[in-house]
Amino acid sequence: MHGVPPSLSARVVGSFAYLTVRDRLPTILTKVVDTIHRNKNKFFEEYGEVGIQAEKQAISLLSKLRNELQTDKPVLALTDGLPDTDSWNQYLERQQRLQGDQEPVSWFKSPWLYVECYMYRRIHEALLLNPPISDFDVFNEGKTQSFTESSQAVMSLCTYLEGIKNNIDELSKNPLFEHFSKLMQVSLWGNKCDLSISAGQENSQKTSPLDSLYSLLPFILVDDTKRVWSALISAQRPRDSGKNNADRVDIVLDNAGFELVTDLVLADFLVSSGLARQIHFHGKSIPWFVSDVTANDFQWTIRQAMATNHKWVSKCGVQWQRYLKEGMWCYHDHPFWTQPHEFCDMAADAPDLYTTLQGADLVLFKGDLNYRKLTGDRDWEHTVSFETALRGFGPAPLCSLRTLKANIQVGLQPGQGEKLTSQDPSWMTSGKYAVIQFHNPKSE
Ligand code: F6P
Ligand code: MG
């Protein structure tokens, strides 16, 4: 049995956590303030003077937040009385107990995962406390822009998908696996396009993702695609329809924009190829880590796809809407996804969500933040197994599709991490490397 290493924290001066708390988070907060300010006229047109007052109040709360962060003040309890407020405040007490009474929980001294999640919840609070602009998504502009700027890549991906679907019934297992593997990789590299690593700077997909897959293969440090495939195949059950398919694949979504399109394309392929009968998507219930998918982003993206004048993109959009209407696809946003917990706490702290995930034949976790939560955002040795780092989390066979953007990576071969560090010191944080990492709790 391995001991559990400490959480990553900005306490380690010079670490990526430290640089994030010192530089990236204040930059994100400044952008949020600018965005609200830029929308002042819109608030005035919609709500009159009350809108202007709300804009001022929200900006003042956010400036205070930035000051608390930059001067390493204690983390404060939330006051907005949302259904999850108590749970956040209890989590703060839990952190305080873990840290001991010597020093308060604070931005530079406490776990990076916790304080970073808390920042996004405080941004939400600043807006919530200021109706009528409570529903304003400060990250919306960036997310829609990132979708629009990826339009060429979206077109080539949808065209590719429609090409496969045209003769999908004739495909034997081998070519089906090849397409599956390609679309997993497209979804994997789609995770490069998040707006949080770039602190909200434009970060869209300009070229066809399919053209670069081969040259990107050496950057996939762990590739468990074959194991994921076996899990899907072994979950196939005969149906009344005459098809054999797995019952359900869940996708825990990450970013809106191009990444979401890659996930929708993968989901479409899984259903139309008969590999799965249903897809459950899990998104965020509040704006989160700049570009994460909310219900609004999810619906907006599908509507945009339907409305484009590109034949295959709009065909995909119409099909996706139909899947939703017919219940083959559904979207959930459990509050646990926007809390700071390590996923090993899910069974105890969100048992209903854990039970939901247990109903899946496979759960795909997209992106870096989900990887950090899967592995507890801890300072693990690179050779520790994924299973060990999951610390008992395993509601169903699961796979992380993640480009590396934080100082954490497990499940590597002895010497692999050291070699990478000598070749490219920023390998863990540049988003250039990736993993497709699988764990099957049923086979352990
Ligand atoms: O800033 C923290 C962080 O987790 C980074 O490591 C990463 O850049 C980003 O937030 C989230 O990335 P993703 O959208 O892939 O979860
Ligand atoms: Mg994200």
PDB file of N, CA, C and O and ligand atoms in Angstrom, residues 191 194-197 253-256 259 284 288-293 366-370 405, ligand 2:
ATOM      1  N   ASN A 191      -8.789  18.642 -26.444  1.00  0.00           N
ATOM      2  CA  ASN A 191      -8.563  19.194 -25.104  1.00  0.00           C
ATOM      3  C   ASN A 191      -7.428  20.222 -25.043  1.00  0.00           C
ATOM      4  O   ASN A 191      -7.253  20.916 -24.033  1.00  0.00           O
ATOM      5  N   ASP A 194      -8.372  24.562 -24.504  1.00  0.00           N
ATOM      6  CA  ASP A 194      -9.123  25.184 -23.412  1.00  0.00           C
ATOM      7  C   ASP A 194      -8.656  26.613 -23.219  1.00  0.00           C
ATOM      8  O   ASP A 194      -7.562  26.990 -23.617  1.00  0.00           O
ATOM      9  N   LEU A 195      -9.545  27.412 -22.660  1.00  0.00           N
ATOM     10  CA  LEU A 195      -9.246  28.838 -22.547  1.00  0.00           C
ATOM     11  C   LEU A 195      -8.709  29.190 -21.166  1.00  0.00           C
ATOM     12  O   LEU A 195      -8.483  30.347 -20.870  1.00  0.00           O
ATOM     13  N   SER A 196      -8.507  28.163 -20.321  1.00  0.00           N
ATOM     14  CA  SER A 196      -8.017  28.459 -18.984  1.00  0.00           C
ATOM     15  C   SER A 196      -6.484  28.425 -18.980  1.00  0.00           C
ATOM     16  O   SER A 196      -5.833  29.285 -18.391  1.00  0.00           O
ATOM     17  N   ILE A 197      -5.900  27.474 -19.735  1.00  0.00           N
ATOM     18  CA  ILE A 197      -4.436  27.416 -19.805  1.00  0.00           C
ATOM     19  C   ILE A 197      -3.911  28.688 -20.475  1.00  0.00           C
ATOM     20  O   ILE A 197      -2.852  29.207 -20.143  1.00  0.00           O
ATOM     21  N   LEU A 253     -17.822  15.926 -19.629  1.00  0.00           N
ATOM     22  CA  LEU A 253     -17.313  16.908 -20.581  1.00  0.00           C
ATOM     23  C   LEU A 253     -16.317  17.857 -19.942  1.00  0.00           C
ATOM     24  O   LEU A 253     -16.321  18.071 -18.726  1.00  0.00           O
ATOM     25  N   ASP A 254     -15.504  18.470 -20.811  1.00  0.00           N
ATOM     26  CA  ASP A 254     -14.613  19.528 -20.326  1.00  0.00           C
ATOM     27  C   ASP A 254     -14.983  20.839 -21.035  1.00  0.00           C
ATOM     28  O   ASP A 254     -15.968  21.478 -20.664  1.00  0.00           O
ATOM     29  N   ASN A 255     -14.259  21.190 -22.099  1.00  0.00           N
ATOM     30  CA  ASN A 255     -14.414  22.543 -22.639  1.00  0.00           C
ATOM     31  C   ASN A 255     -15.402  22.654 -23.795  1.00  0.00           C
ATOM     32  O   ASN A 255     -15.527  21.751 -24.620  1.00  0.00           O
ATOM     33  N   ALA A 256     -16.049  23.849 -23.838  1.00  0.00           N
ATOM     34  CA  ALA A 256     -16.902  24.195 -24.973  1.00  0.00           C
ATOM     35  C   ALA A 256     -16.009  24.602 -26.140  1.00  0.00           C
ATOM     36  O   ALA A 256     -14.786  24.650 -26.004  1.00  0.00           O
ATOM     37  N   GLU A 259     -13.460  21.496 -28.617  1.00  0.00           N
ATOM     38  CA  GLU A 259     -13.411  20.237 -27.858  1.00  0.00           C
ATOM     39  C   GLU A 259     -14.799  19.614 -27.738  1.00  0.00           C
ATOM     40  O   GLU A 259     -14.958  18.399 -27.901  1.00  0.00           O
ATOM     41  N   LYS A 284     -21.277  21.287 -16.590  1.00  0.00           N
ATOM     42  CA  LYS A 284     -21.169  22.099 -15.376  1.00  0.00           C
ATOM     43  C   LYS A 284     -22.427  22.941 -15.170  1.00  0.00           C
ATOM     44  O   LYS A 284     -23.002  23.446 -16.133  1.00  0.00           O
ATOM     45  N   TRP A 288     -17.315  27.772 -15.429  1.00  0.00           N
ATOM     46  CA  TRP A 288     -16.278  27.054 -14.676  1.00  0.00           C
ATOM     47  C   TRP A 288     -14.978  26.962 -15.468  1.00  0.00           C
ATOM     48  O   TRP A 288     -15.012  26.624 -16.649  1.00  0.00           O
ATOM     49  N   PHE A 289     -13.866  27.260 -14.850  1.00  0.00           N
ATOM     50  CA  PHE A 289     -12.538  27.140 -15.478  1.00  0.00           C
ATOM     51  C   PHE A 289     -12.532  27.702 -16.911  1.00  0.00           C
ATOM     52  O   PHE A 289     -12.034  27.094 -17.840  1.00  0.00           O
ATOM     53  N   VAL A 290     -13.117  28.870 -17.030  1.00  0.00           N
ATOM     54  CA  VAL A 290     -13.200  29.671 -18.251  1.00  0.00           C
ATOM     55  C   VAL A 290     -14.047  29.012 -19.351  1.00  0.00           C
ATOM     56  O   VAL A 290     -15.046  29.581 -19.771  1.00  0.00           O
ATOM     57  N   SER A 291     -13.618  27.844 -19.813  1.00  0.00           N
ATOM     58  CA  SER A 291     -14.275  27.356 -21.021  1.00  0.00           C
ATOM     59  C   SER A 291     -15.119  26.103 -20.833  1.00  0.00           C
ATOM     60  O   SER A 291     -15.564  25.508 -21.816  1.00  0.00           O
ATOM     61  N   ASP A 292     -15.364  25.665 -19.589  1.00  0.00           N
ATOM     62  CA  ASP A 292     -16.098  24.396 -19.444  1.00  0.00           C
ATOM     63  C   ASP A 292     -17.556  24.514 -19.907  1.00  0.00           C
ATOM     64  O   ASP A 292     -18.169  25.578 -19.828  1.00  0.00           O
ATOM     65  N   VAL A 293     -18.069  23.383 -20.361  1.00  0.00           N
ATOM     66  CA  VAL A 293     -19.416  23.345 -20.966  1.00  0.00           C
ATOM     67  C   VAL A 293     -20.517  23.466 -19.915  1.00  0.00           C
ATOM     68  O   VAL A 293     -20.560  22.692 -18.954  1.00  0.00           O
ATOM     69  N   LYS A 366     -13.006  13.815 -19.666  1.00  0.00           N
ATOM     70  CA  LYS A 366     -12.259  14.693 -20.548  1.00  0.00           C
ATOM     71  C   LYS A 366     -11.422  15.700 -19.753  1.00  0.00           C
ATOM     72  O   LYS A 366     -11.909  16.315 -18.814  1.00  0.00           O
ATOM     73  N   GLY A 367     -10.187  15.873 -20.195  1.00  0.00           N
ATOM     74  CA  GLY A 367      -9.435  17.046 -19.792  1.00  0.00           C
ATOM     75  C   GLY A 367      -8.590  16.965 -18.542  1.00  0.00           C
ATOM     76  O   GLY A 367      -8.598  15.991 -17.798  1.00  0.00           O
ATOM     77  N   ASP A 368      -7.887  18.061 -18.357  1.00  0.00           N
ATOM     78  CA  ASP A 368      -6.870  18.150 -17.318  1.00  0.00           C
ATOM     79  C   ASP A 368      -7.450  18.247 -15.914  1.00  0.00           C
ATOM     80  O   ASP A 368      -7.000  17.569 -14.991  1.00  0.00           O
ATOM     81  N   LEU A 369      -8.461  19.090 -15.746  1.00  0.00           N
ATOM     82  CA  LEU A 369      -9.016  19.246 -14.398  1.00  0.00           C
ATOM     83  C   LEU A 369      -9.605  17.923 -13.917  1.00  0.00           C
ATOM     84  O   LEU A 369      -9.417  17.535 -12.754  1.00  0.00           O
ATOM     85  N   ASN A 370     -10.309  17.203 -14.790  1.00  0.00           N
ATOM     86  CA  ASN A 370     -10.846  15.905 -14.380  1.00  0.00           C
ATOM     87  C   ASN A 370      -9.718  14.945 -13.988  1.00  0.00           C
ATOM     88  O   ASN A 370      -9.863  14.151 -13.059  1.00  0.00           O
ATOM     89  N   LYS A 405      -1.589  19.537 -18.492  1.00  0.00           N
ATOM     90  CA  LYS A 405      -1.500  20.965 -18.203  1.00  0.00           C
ATOM     91  C   LYS A 405      -1.320  21.222 -16.722  1.00  0.00           C
ATOM     92  O   LYS A 405      -1.691  22.278 -16.221  1.00  0.00           O
TER      93      LYS A 405
HETATM   94 MG    MG B   2     -11.707  23.038 -18.869  1.00  0.00          MG
END
